[in-house]
Tab-separated table of N, CA and C in Angstrom:
chain	number	residue	atom	x	y	z
A	244	UNK	N	0.802	-1.231	-0.009
A	244	UNK	CA	-0.030	-0.020	-0.024
A	244	UNK	C	0.865	1.240	0.039
A	245	UNK	N	0.415	2.212	-0.828
A	245	UNK	CA	1.192	3.433	-1.004
A	245	UNK	C	0.315	4.617	-0.780
A	246	UNK	N	0.686	5.623	-0.044
A	246	UNK	CA	-0.039	6.838	0.170
A	246	UNK	C	0.731	8.030	-0.461
A	247	UNK	N	-0.002	8.853	-1.232
A	247	UNK	CA	0.628	9.972	-1.898
A	247	UNK	C	-0.029	11.314	-1.481
A	248	UNK	N	0.750	12.285	-1.072
A	248	UNK	CA	0.250	13.560	-0.657
A	248	UNK	C	0.875	14.674	-1.491
A	249	UNK	N	-0.014	15.324	-2.201
A	249	UNK	CA	0.528	16.408	-3.046
A	249	UNK	C	0.349	17.789	-2.309
A	250	UNK	N	1.151	18.775	-2.707
A	250	UNK	CA	1.078	20.094	-2.169
A	250	UNK	C	1.670	21.130	-3.152
A	251	UNK	N	1.424	22.361	-3.147
A	251	UNK	CA	1.914	23.363	-3.919
A	251	UNK	C	1.070	23.988	-4.884
A	252	UNK	N	-0.125	23.473	-5.093
A	252	UNK	CA	-1.084	24.084	-6.020
A	252	UNK	C	-1.592	25.401	-5.544
A	253	UNK	N	-2.224	26.143	-6.483
A	253	UNK	CA	-2.638	27.467	-6.120
A	253	UNK	C	-3.086	28.254	-7.339
A	254	UNK	N	-3.370	29.622	-7.243
A	254	UNK	CA	-3.707	30.449	-8.195
A	254	UNK	C	-2.630	31.425	-8.603
A	255	UNK	N	-2.325	31.407	-9.950
A	255	UNK	CA	-1.285	32.331	-10.388
A	255	UNK	C	-1.705	32.949	-11.701
A	256	UNK	N	-0.967	34.022	-12.099
A	256	UNK	CA	-1.256	34.679	-13.316
A	256	UNK	C	-0.407	34.089	-14.466
A	257	UNK	N	-0.840	34.150	-15.678
A	257	UNK	CA	-0.069	33.678	-16.865
A	257	UNK	C	1.377	34.206	-16.845
A	258	UNK	N	2.332	33.244	-17.109
A	258	UNK	CA	3.685	33.631	-17.143
A	258	UNK	C	4.396	33.309	-15.777
A	259	UNK	N	3.649	33.167	-14.842
A	259	UNK	CA	4.291	32.882	-13.451
A	259	UNK	C	4.632	31.436	-13.278
A	260	UNK	N	5.212	31.111	-12.166
A	260	UNK	CA	5.684	29.748	-11.892
A	260	UNK	C	5.044	29.126	-10.636
A	261	UNK	N	5.057	27.844	-10.612
A	261	UNK	CA	4.568	27.090	-9.446
A	261	UNK	C	5.338	25.836	-9.334
A	262	UNK	N	5.531	25.392	-8.081
A	262	UNK	CA	6.225	24.094	-7.811
A	262	UNK	C	5.434	23.159	-7.085
A	263	UNK	N	5.086	21.969	-7.539
A	263	UNK	CA	4.373	20.960	-6.933
A	263	UNK	C	5.250	19.935	-6.258
A	264	UNK	N	4.843	19.417	-5.154
A	264	UNK	CA	5.512	18.278	-4.423
A	264	UNK	C	4.614	17.231	-4.178
A	265	UNK	N	5.116	16.008	-4.086
A	265	UNK	CA	4.356	14.780	-3.770
A	265	UNK	C	5.261	13.872	-3.055
A	266	UNK	N	4.792	13.626	-1.766
A	266	UNK	CA	5.584	12.729	-0.882
A	266	UNK	C	4.866	11.379	-0.739
A	267	UNK	N	5.655	10.327	-0.997
A	267	UNK	CA	5.049	8.995	-0.950
A	267	UNK	C	5.489	8.304	0.394
A	268	UNK	N	4.621	7.380	0.824
A	268	UNK	CA	4.923	6.684	2.033
A	268	UNK	C	4.299	5.232	1.825
A	269	UNK	N	4.797	4.254	2.545
A	269	UNK	CA	4.298	2.893	2.395
A	269	UNK	C	5.235	2.127	1.560
A	270	UNK	N	4.658	0.951	1.000
A	270	UNK	CA	5.504	-0.070	0.325
A	270	UNK	C	5.723	0.310	-1.087
A	271	UNK	N	6.472	1.265	-1.390
A	271	UNK	CA	6.808	1.685	-2.756
A	271	UNK	C	8.277	1.180	-3.009
A	272	UNK	N	8.545	0.315	-4.018
A	272	UNK	CA	9.847	-0.132	-4.349
A	272	UNK	C	10.650	1.063	-5.021
A	273	UNK	N	11.980	0.975	-4.793
A	273	UNK	CA	12.813	2.049	-5.262
A	273	UNK	C	12.828	2.192	-6.755
A	274	UNK	N	12.421	1.137	-7.477
A	274	UNK	CA	12.424	1.144	-8.956
A	274	UNK	C	11.069	1.628	-9.568
A	275	UNK	N	10.134	2.063	-8.656
A	275	UNK	CA	8.886	2.522	-9.185
A	275	UNK	C	9.126	3.787	-10.024
A	276	UNK	N	8.208	4.044	-11.021
A	276	UNK	CA	8.235	5.240	-11.797
A	276	UNK	C	7.273	6.261	-11.102
A	277	UNK	N	7.669	7.492	-10.916
A	277	UNK	CA	6.903	8.533	-10.345
A	277	UNK	C	6.594	9.624	-11.372
A	278	UNK	N	5.423	10.220	-11.219
A	278	UNK	CA	5.080	11.228	-12.196
A	278	UNK	C	3.853	12.093	-11.853
A	279	UNK	N	3.419	12.878	-12.819
A	279	UNK	CA	2.280	13.787	-12.671
A	279	UNK	C	1.347	13.658	-13.861
A	280	UNK	N	0.064	13.748	-13.511
A	280	UNK	CA	-0.976	13.738	-14.544
A	280	UNK	C	-1.973	14.837	-14.189
A	281	UNK	N	-2.675	15.341	-15.172
A	281	UNK	CA	-3.679	16.423	-14.893
A	281	UNK	C	-4.941	16.152	-15.590
A	282	UNK	N	-6.004	16.718	-15.042
A	282	UNK	CA	-7.325	16.630	-15.651
A	282	UNK	C	-8.096	17.976	-15.383
A	283	UNK	N	-8.597	18.490	-16.573
A	283	UNK	CA	-9.458	19.660	-16.606
A	283	UNK	C	-10.896	19.252	-16.708
A	284	UNK	N	-11.765	20.060	-16.154
A	284	UNK	CA	-13.218	19.704	-16.226
A	284	UNK	C	-13.676	19.315	-17.620
A	285	UNK	N	-14.351	18.231	-17.742
A	285	UNK	CA	-14.925	17.747	-19.028
A	285	UNK	C	-13.880	17.178	-19.900
A	286	UNK	N	-12.600	16.965	-19.469
A	286	UNK	CA	-11.630	16.389	-20.283
A	286	UNK	C	-11.025	15.184	-19.716
A	287	UNK	N	-10.333	14.363	-20.429
A	287	UNK	CA	-9.706	13.097	-19.988
A	287	UNK	C	-8.417	13.405	-19.256
A	288	UNK	N	-8.090	12.599	-18.283
A	288	UNK	CA	-6.875	12.741	-17.560
A	288	UNK	C	-5.607	12.517	-18.493
A	289	UNK	N	-4.686	13.366	-18.441
A	289	UNK	CA	-3.483	13.214	-19.421
A	289	UNK	C	-2.155	13.236	-18.715
A	290	UNK	N	-1.230	12.623	-19.276
A	290	UNK	CA	0.137	12.621	-18.736
A	290	UNK	C	0.745	13.935	-18.841
A	291	UNK	N	1.494	14.446	-17.872
A	291	UNK	CA	2.303	15.618	-17.770
A	291	UNK	C	3.681	15.286	-17.827
A	292	UNK	N	4.135	14.496	-16.909
A	292	UNK	CA	5.638	14.215	-16.965
A	292	UNK	C	5.783	12.966	-15.999
A	293	UNK	N	6.690	12.063	-16.377
A	293	UNK	CA	7.074	11.009	-15.506
A	293	UNK	C	8.579	10.835	-15.369
A	294	UNK	N	9.121	10.238	-14.369
A	294	UNK	CA	10.518	10.026	-14.233
A	294	UNK	C	10.819	8.651	-13.656
A	295	UNK	N	11.630	7.916	-14.322
A	295	UNK	CA	11.969	6.583	-13.872
A	295	UNK	C	13.220	6.595	-12.887
A	296	UNK	N	13.598	5.397	-12.283
A	296	UNK	CA	14.701	5.404	-11.321
A	296	UNK	C	15.993	5.610	-12.099
A	297	UNK	N	16.125	5.262	-13.321
A	297	UNK	CA	17.307	5.491	-14.029
A	297	UNK	C	17.510	6.896	-14.607
A	298	UNK	N	16.542	7.810	-14.265
A	298	UNK	CA	16.651	9.150	-14.679
A	298	UNK	C	15.924	9.592	-15.916
A	299	UNK	N	15.454	8.638	-16.614
A	299	UNK	CA	14.792	8.821	-17.908
A	299	UNK	C	13.485	9.577	-17.561
A	300	UNK	N	13.083	10.437	-18.520
A	300	UNK	CA	11.874	11.312	-18.312
A	300	UNK	C	10.942	11.202	-19.524
A	301	UNK	N	9.680	11.489	-19.341
A	301	UNK	CA	8.713	11.564	-20.375
A	301	UNK	C	7.843	12.711	-20.206
A	302	UNK	N	7.717	13.671	-21.133
A	302	UNK	CA	6.922	14.891	-20.996
A	302	UNK	C	5.902	14.905	-22.085
A	303	UNK	N	4.767	15.512	-21.746
A	303	UNK	CA	3.757	15.834	-22.798
A	303	UNK	C	4.265	16.944	-23.678
A	304	UNK	N	4.011	16.827	-24.920
A	304	UNK	CA	4.507	17.893	-25.862
A	304	UNK	C	4.121	19.281	-25.440
A	305	UNK	N	2.988	19.425	-24.902
A	305	UNK	CA	2.479	20.784	-24.521
A	305	UNK	C	3.182	21.420	-23.372
A	306	UNK	N	3.938	20.612	-22.627
A	306	UNK	CA	4.788	21.219	-21.461
A	306	UNK	C	6.254	21.240	-21.626
A	307	UNK	N	6.702	20.605	-22.657
A	307	UNK	CA	8.199	20.493	-22.917
A	307	UNK	C	8.824	21.906	-23.034
A	308	UNK	N	9.830	22.107	-22.239
A	308	UNK	CA	10.580	23.333	-22.304
A	308	UNK	C	10.022	24.247	-21.173
A	309	UNK	N	8.929	23.951	-20.565
A	309	UNK	CA	8.313	24.820	-19.517
A	309	UNK	C	8.256	24.112	-18.178
A	310	UNK	N	8.030	22.851	-18.182
A	310	UNK	CA	7.924	22.005	-16.943
A	310	UNK	C	9.140	21.152	-16.772
A	311	UNK	N	9.553	20.948	-15.549
A	311	UNK	CA	10.664	20.016	-15.209
A	311	UNK	C	10.309	19.114	-14.107
A	312	UNK	N	10.508	17.857	-14.302
A	312	UNK	CA	10.161	16.847	-13.185
A	312	UNK	C	11.524	16.438	-12.544
A	313	UNK	N	11.457	16.266	-11.235
A	313	UNK	CA	12.696	15.785	-10.598
A	313	UNK	C	12.166	14.861	-9.413
A	314	UNK	N	13.056	14.079	-8.921
A	314	UNK	CA	12.679	13.181	-7.707
A	314	UNK	C	13.853	13.077	-6.768
A	315	UNK	N	13.563	12.881	-5.487
A	315	UNK	CA	14.536	12.652	-4.475
A	315	UNK	C	14.179	11.275	-3.907
A	316	UNK	N	14.954	10.287	-4.319
A	316	UNK	CA	14.646	8.892	-3.985
A	316	UNK	C	14.801	8.616	-2.490
A	317	UNK	N	15.656	9.357	-1.814
A	317	UNK	CA	15.841	9.166	-0.350
A	317	UNK	C	14.607	9.584	0.417
A	318	UNK	N	13.895	10.654	-0.096
A	318	UNK	CA	12.701	11.161	0.568
A	318	UNK	C	11.465	10.640	-0.089
A	319	UNK	N	11.632	9.822	-1.172
A	319	UNK	CA	10.514	9.269	-1.872
A	319	UNK	C	9.465	10.357	-2.277
A	320	UNK	N	10.066	11.442	-2.831
A	320	UNK	CA	9.352	12.658	-3.149
A	320	UNK	C	9.644	12.955	-4.652
A	321	UNK	N	8.529	13.373	-5.361
A	321	UNK	CA	8.638	13.833	-6.649
A	321	UNK	C	8.101	15.266	-6.817
A	322	UNK	N	8.795	16.130	-7.700
A	322	UNK	CA	8.542	17.477	-7.753
A	322	UNK	C	8.134	17.786	-9.287
A	323	UNK	N	7.388	18.856	-9.438
A	323	UNK	CA	7.047	19.443	-10.750
A	323	UNK	C	7.220	20.846	-10.699
A	324	UNK	N	8.354	21.388	-11.377
A	324	UNK	CA	8.591	22.808	-11.480
A	324	UNK	C	7.875	23.221	-12.668
A	325	UNK	N	6.863	24.157	-12.647
A	325	UNK	CA	6.117	24.667	-13.730
A	325	UNK	C	6.408	26.154	-13.921
A	326	UNK	N	7.007	26.459	-15.139
A	326	UNK	CA	7.384	27.779	-15.402
A	326	UNK	C	6.505	28.288	-16.648
A	327	UNK	N	6.508	29.597	-16.852
A	327	UNK	CA	5.759	30.148	-17.969
A	327	UNK	C	4.321	29.551	-18.093
A	328	UNK	N	3.627	29.515	-17.073
A	328	UNK	CA	2.333	28.848	-17.016
A	328	UNK	C	1.307	29.599	-17.905
A	329	UNK	N	0.433	28.806	-18.497
A	329	UNK	CA	-0.559	29.326	-19.404
A	329	UNK	C	-2.009	28.933	-18.848
A	330	UNK	N	-2.986	29.693	-19.246
A	330	UNK	CA	-4.332	29.353	-18.850
A	330	UNK	C	-4.723	27.837	-19.203
A	331	UNK	N	-4.182	27.371	-20.287
A	331	UNK	CA	-4.409	26.012	-20.647
A	331	UNK	C	-3.862	25.007	-19.641
A	332	UNK	N	-3.005	25.384	-18.782
A	332	UNK	CA	-2.442	24.435	-17.837
A	332	UNK	C	-3.420	24.286	-16.601
A	333	UNK	N	-4.461	25.082	-16.542
A	333	UNK	CA	-5.446	24.954	-15.451
A	333	UNK	C	-5.985	23.562	-15.309
A	334	UNK	N	-5.932	22.885	-14.212
A	334	UNK	CA	-6.413	21.566	-14.048
A	334	UNK	C	-6.096	21.120	-12.610
A	335	UNK	N	-6.685	20.001	-12.297
A	335	UNK	CA	-6.250	19.299	-11.019
A	335	UNK	C	-5.091	18.416	-11.358
A	336	UNK	N	-3.980	18.609	-10.647
A	336	UNK	CA	-2.788	17.802	-10.970
A	336	UNK	C	-2.683	16.629	-9.963
A	337	UNK	N	-2.460	15.433	-10.455
A	337	UNK	CA	-2.411	14.263	-9.638
A	337	UNK	C	-1.020	13.613	-9.666
A	338	UNK	N	-0.556	13.211	-8.495
A	338	UNK	CA	0.673	12.498	-8.399
A	338	UNK	C	0.397	11.075	-8.658
A	339	UNK	N	1.379	10.345	-9.324
A	339	UNK	CA	1.209	9.002	-9.663
A	339	UNK	C	2.487	8.218	-9.398
A	340	UNK	N	2.373	7.006	-8.817
A	340	UNK	CA	3.463	6.098	-8.685
A	340	UNK	C	3.023	4.723	-9.236
A	341	UNK	N	3.859	4.088	-9.986
A	341	UNK	CA	3.491	2.812	-10.631
A	341	UNK	C	4.725	1.940	-10.822
A	342	UNK	N	4.562	0.642	-10.816
A	342	UNK	CA	5.571	-0.291	-11.095
A	342	UNK	C	4.941	-1.756	-11.439
A	343	UNK	N	5.746	-2.593	-11.911
A	343	UNK	CA	5.236	-3.860	-12.322
A	343	UNK	C	6.078	-4.998	-11.899
A	344	UNK	N	5.458	-5.987	-11.294
A	344	UNK	CA	6.109	-7.266	-10.954
A	344	UNK	C	5.344	-8.298	-11.657
A	345	UNK	N	4.528	-9.126	-10.953
A	345	UNK	CA	3.634	-10.105	-11.592
A	345	UNK	C	2.482	-9.351	-12.286
A	346	UNK	N	2.176	-8.195	-11.746
A	346	UNK	CA	1.121	-7.340	-12.422
A	346	UNK	C	1.506	-5.958	-12.194
A	347	UNK	N	0.696	-5.042	-12.812
A	347	UNK	CA	1.062	-3.609	-12.667
A	347	UNK	C	0.407	-3.049	-11.406
A	348	UNK	N	1.153	-2.216	-10.612
A	348	UNK	CA	0.531	-1.512	-9.467
A	348	UNK	C	0.596	-0.060	-9.792
A	349	UNK	N	-0.488	0.604	-9.420
A	349	UNK	CA	-0.573	2.091	-9.689
A	349	UNK	C	-1.334	2.702	-8.546
A	350	UNK	N	-0.882	3.850	-8.086
A	350	UNK	CA	-1.365	4.655	-6.976
A	350	UNK	C	-1.482	6.132	-7.318
A	351	UNK	N	-2.559	6.723	-6.776
A	351	UNK	CA	-2.842	8.180	-7.123
A	351	UNK	C	-2.923	9.013	-5.846
A	352	UNK	N	-2.540	10.246	-5.899
A	352	UNK	CA	-2.812	11.183	-4.835
A	352	UNK	C	-4.230	11.700	-4.962
A	353	UNK	N	-4.569	12.538	-4.079
A	353	UNK	CA	-5.879	13.144	-4.113
A	353	UNK	C	-6.076	14.314	-5.023
A	354	UNK	N	-4.936	14.842	-5.484
A	354	UNK	CA	-5.005	15.847	-6.460
A	354	UNK	C	-4.812	17.260	-5.877
A	355	UNK	N	-4.244	18.200	-6.529
A	355	UNK	CA	-4.064	19.509	-6.121
A	355	UNK	C	-4.445	20.504	-7.312
A	356	UNK	N	-5.305	21.509	-6.958
A	356	UNK	CA	-5.714	22.443	-7.978
A	356	UNK	C	-4.737	23.479	-8.465
A	357	UNK	N	-4.565	23.594	-9.691
A	357	UNK	CA	-3.683	24.652	-10.278
A	357	UNK	C	-4.512	25.495	-11.211
A	358	UNK	N	-4.618	26.815	-10.928
A	358	UNK	CA	-5.417	27.685	-11.802
A	358	UNK	C	-4.572	28.858	-12.240
A	359	UNK	N	-4.580	29.036	-13.497
A	359	UNK	CA	-3.762	30.029	-14.192
A	359	UNK	C	-4.731	31.047	-14.823
A	360	UNK	N	-4.790	32.201	-14.293
A	360	UNK	CA	-5.813	33.236	-14.742
A	360	UNK	C	-5.366	34.543	-14.462
A	361	UNK	N	-5.771	35.524	-15.336
A	361	UNK	CA	-5.398	36.906	-15.154
A	361	UNK	C	-6.493	37.663	-14.494
């Protein structure tokens, strides 16, 4: 069992920055992939960024060059630095942890609201 707690969401103006944090606790293996997804009202949840234990990353095309994902394995924490925010980035952001052994395991945080508006 894994518990994920996000923090750092809020209201900002276009062009500003925000940093999200997600701390994991419980039985999460060190090789798990950690990442962020987001969902806007009336839309499907989409991948924002993920980072594997080997350092490899995966970003949505819409956030490349603006967002940066990082992780602290000792603290079992993943971060999302969001720069040059746009109104289109407005959504609930969810922390995700997943790994596969005999089957795939996936866990989600409760979500944190990010609103970009002038």
